[in-house]
Coordinates of N, CA, C and O in Angstrom, one line a residue:
M1 N -33.9 14.7 6.6 CA -34.8 15.0 7.2 C -35.3 13.8 8.3 O -36.0 13.0 7.7
L2 N -35.8 13.9 9.4 CA -36.4 12.6 10.2 C -38.0 12.7 10.1 O -38.5 14.0 11.1
T3 N -38.3 11.9 9.7 CA -39.6 11.7 9.5 C -40.3 10.6 10.5 O -39.4 9.2 10.6
I4 N -41.3 10.8 11.3 CA -41.3 9.9 12.6 C -42.7 9.4 12.0 O -43.9 10.5 11.9
P5 N -43.3 8.0 12.0 CA -44.7 8.0 11.4 C -45.2 7.6 13.1 O -44.8 7.6 14.0
N6 N -46.4 8.3 12.8 CA -47.4 8.4 13.9 C -48.3 6.8 13.9 O -48.2 6.9 15.3
D7 N -48.4 6.0 13.7 CA -48.8 4.2 13.1 C -48.4 3.5 13.9 O -49.2 2.1 13.9
R8 N -47.1 3.4 13.5 CA -45.9 2.6 13.9 C -44.7 2.7 14.7 O -44.0 3.9 14.6
L9 N -44.2 1.6 15.5 CA -42.7 1.9 15.8 C -41.9 1.8 14.9 O -41.8 0.9 13.9
T10 N -40.8 2.8 14.8 CA -39.8 2.3 13.8 C -38.2 2.4 14.6 O -37.8 3.2 15.6
L11 N -37.3 1.4 14.4 CA -35.7 1.4 14.6 C -35.1 2.2 13.7 O -35.0 2.0 12.3
W12 N -34.3 3.0 14.3 CA -33.0 3.1 13.8 C -31.9 3.2 14.0 O -31.4 3.0 15.5
S13 N -30.9 2.8 13.2 CA -29.5 2.4 13.4 C -28.9 3.8 13.9 O -29.4 5.0 13.5
P14 N -27.7 3.7 14.9 CA -26.7 4.9 14.9 C -26.7 6.0 13.0 O -26.9 6.9 12.9
E15 N -26.3 5.1 12.7 CA -26.2 5.4 11.6 C -27.1 6.4 10.8 O -27.2 7.3 10.1
E16 N -28.3 6.1 10.6 CA -29.4 6.3 10.1 C -29.9 7.6 10.6 O -30.6 8.6 10.3
L17 N -29.8 7.4 12.3 CA -30.1 8.6 13.1 C -29.5 9.7 12.5 O -29.6 10.7 12.5
A18 N -28.4 9.5 13.0 CA -26.7 10.5 12.5 C -27.0 11.0 11.2 O -26.9 12.4 11.3
K19 N -27.8 10.3 10.3 CA -27.9 11.1 9.1 C -29.4 12.3 9.1 O -29.3 13.5 8.9
A20 N -30.0 11.5 9.5 CA -31.2 11.9 9.7 C -31.1 13.6 10.9 O -32.0 14.4 10.4
L21 N -30.6 13.2 11.4 CA -30.5 14.4 12.8 C -29.2 15.6 11.5 O -29.1 17.0 12.5
G22 N -28.8 15.0 10.7 CA -27.5 15.9 10.7 C -26.5 16.2 11.8 O -25.5 16.7 11.4
V23 N -25.9 15.1 12.4 CA -24.8 15.0 13.6 C -24.0 13.6 12.7 O -24.5 12.7 12.1
K24 N -22.6 13.8 13.9 CA -22.2 12.7 13.2 C -22.5 11.4 14.3 O -22.9 11.6 15.1
E25 N -22.1 9.8 13.7 CA -22.7 8.8 14.4 C -21.2 9.0 15.8 O -22.3 8.4 17.1
Q26 N -20.5 9.6 15.7 CA -19.8 9.9 17.0 C -20.5 10.7 18.2 O -20.3 10.0 19.1
T27 N -21.5 11.6 17.3 CA -22.3 12.5 17.8 C -22.8 11.7 19.7 O -23.4 12.0 20.4
L28 N -23.8 10.9 18.8 CA -24.8 10.1 19.1 C -23.8 9.1 20.2 O -24.1 8.9 20.7
A29 N -22.7 8.7 20.3 CA -21.6 8.2 20.6 C -21.3 8.6 22.1 O -21.8 8.0 22.9
D30 N -21.2 9.7 21.8 CA -21.4 11.4 23.3 C -22.0 11.2 23.6 O -22.1 11.3 25.0
W31 N -23.1 11.3 22.9 CA -24.5 12.0 23.5 C -24.9 10.2 25.0 O -25.5 10.3 25.6
R32 N -24.7 9.0 24.1 CA -24.9 7.5 24.8 C -23.9 7.8 26.0 O -24.6 7.6 26.9
T33 N -22.7 8.4 25.7 CA -21.9 8.2 26.9 C -22.0 9.0 28.5 O -22.0 9.1 29.5
A34 N -22.8 10.6 27.6 CA -22.9 11.6 28.9 C -24.5 11.5 29.0 O -24.9 12.1 29.9
R35 N -25.8 10.0 28.4 CA -26.3 10.3 28.5 C -27.2 11.3 28.2 O -28.3 12.1 29.3
T36 N -27.0 12.6 27.0 CA -28.2 13.1 27.0 C -28.3 13.3 25.9 O -29.6 13.9 25.9
G37 N -28.5 11.9 24.8 CA -29.4 12.2 23.9 C -30.7 11.1 24.2 O -31.0 10.7 25.3
P38 N -31.3 10.3 22.6 CA -32.4 10.2 23.1 C -32.0 8.6 23.7 O -30.7 8.1 23.7
A39 N -32.9 7.9 24.3 CA -32.4 6.6 25.0 C -32.4 5.7 23.5 O -32.8 5.8 22.6
F40 N -31.9 4.3 23.8 CA -31.6 3.4 23.1 C -31.6 2.3 23.4 O -31.2 2.1 24.4
I41 N -31.4 1.3 22.6 CA -31.7 -0.2 23.2 C -30.1 -1.1 22.6 O -29.5 -0.2 21.2
R42 N -29.6 -1.5 23.5 CA -28.3 -2.1 23.1 C -29.1 -3.9 23.2 O -29.3 -4.4 24.3
T43 N -28.7 -4.9 22.3 CA -28.7 -6.0 22.2 C -28.0 -7.0 23.1 O -28.2 -7.7 23.0
S44 N -27.0 -6.4 23.7 CA -26.1 -7.5 24.4 C -26.6 -6.4 25.8 O -26.9 -5.2 26.2
K45 N -25.8 -7.3 26.8 CA -26.2 -7.3 28.2 C -24.9 -6.3 28.7 O -24.8 -5.7 29.7
G46 N -24.0 -6.3 28.0 CA -22.6 -6.0 28.3 C -22.2 -4.4 28.2 O -23.2 -4.1 27.2
Q47 N -21.5 -3.7 28.6 CA -21.7 -2.6 28.0 C -20.9 -2.0 27.0 O -21.3 -1.2 26.4
R48 N -20.2 -3.5 26.0 CA -19.5 -3.4 25.2 C -19.9 -4.2 24.1 O -20.6 -5.6 24.5
G49 N -20.0 -4.2 22.8 CA -20.5 -5.1 22.3 C -22.4 -5.1 21.9 O -22.8 -4.3 22.1
G50 N -23.1 -5.9 20.8 CA -23.8 -5.8 20.5 C -24.1 -5.0 19.6 O -23.3 -3.4 19.4
R51 N -25.4 -4.3 19.2 CA -26.1 -3.6 18.4 C -26.7 -2.2 18.9 O -27.4 -2.6 19.5
I52 N -26.7 -1.1 18.4 CA -28.0 -0.3 18.9 C -28.7 0.4 17.9 O -28.6 0.5 16.6
Y53 N -30.0 0.3 19.0 CA -31.2 1.3 18.4 C -31.7 2.1 18.6 O -31.3 2.1 19.9
Y54 N -32.9 3.0 18.1 CA -32.9 4.1 18.5 C -34.6 3.8 18.2 O -35.1 3.6 16.6
T55 N -35.7 4.0 19.4 CA -37.4 4.0 18.7 C -37.5 5.4 18.3 O -37.4 6.0 18.7
S56 N -38.5 5.5 17.3 CA -38.8 6.3 17.2 C -39.7 7.4 18.5 O -40.0 8.2 18.0
N57 N -40.3 6.0 19.4 CA -41.1 6.7 20.4 C -39.9 7.9 21.3 O -40.3 8.9 22.3
A58 N -38.6 7.3 22.0 CA -37.7 7.4 21.9 C -36.8 8.4 21.8 O -36.3 9.8 22.6
V59 N -37.0 8.7 20.6 CA -36.4 10.1 19.8 C -37.1 10.9 19.6 O -37.2 12.5 20.3
M60 N -38.8 11.0 19.6 CA -39.9 11.9 19.7 C -40.2 12.6 21.4 O -39.7 13.7 21.3
D61 N -39.5 11.8 22.1 CA -39.6 11.9 23.5 C -38.2 12.9 24.1 O -38.5 13.8 24.2
W62 N -37.7 12.3 23.2 CA -36.1 13.4 23.0 C -35.8 14.6 23.0 O -35.7 16.0 23.2
L63 N -36.6 15.0 21.5 CA -36.8 16.2 21.0 C -37.3 16.5 21.7 O -37.2 18.1 21.7
Q64 N -39.2 16.0 21.8 CA -39.7 17.0 22.3 C -39.6 18.0 24.0 O -39.9 18.6 24.9
S65 N -38.1 16.8 24.8 CA -37.8 17.5 26.0 C -36.6 18.8 25.6 O -36.2 19.4 26.9
L66 N -35.9 18.7 24.5 CA -35.6 19.4 24.1 C -35.7 21.2 23.9 O -36.9 21.4 24.1
P67 N -34.9 22.2 25.0 CA -35.4 23.5 24.6 C -35.9 24.2 23.6 O -34.8 23.6 22.9
V68 N -36.8 24.8 23.3 CA -37.2 25.5 22.1 C -36.4 27.0 22.1 O -37.2 27.5 23.0
T69 N -36.1 27.3 21.4 CA -35.2 28.8 21.4 C -35.5 29.5 19.9 O -35.7 29.1 19.1
T70 N -36.3 30.6 20.4 CA -37.0 31.7 19.7 C -36.2 33.0 19.3 O -35.5 33.4 20.8
T71 N -35.8 33.2 18.1 CA -35.1 34.6 18.3 C -36.2 35.4 17.4 O -37.1 35.5 16.7
T72 N -35.7 37.0 17.8 CA -36.6 37.9 16.9 C -35.2 38.9 16.4 O -34.5 39.0 17.0
N73 N -35.8 39.3 15.2 CA -34.9 40.1 14.6 C -35.1 41.8 14.7 O -36.4 42.0 14.5

């Protein structure tokens, strides 16, 4: 389960975020390529290399932008 603190900024690695969201790390990589997932930080300026991190603010913004689907039984 993903816990997002209200009082401070948190950083997650792709491994941590994938586990919390219940998706594979490759899914996050695909979302980065397609620019459909949460915004991320890359520690190098090049297209390749460096580490990837996600901030709690970026993840919350992304989650809130997703459509909410309701069902009726």
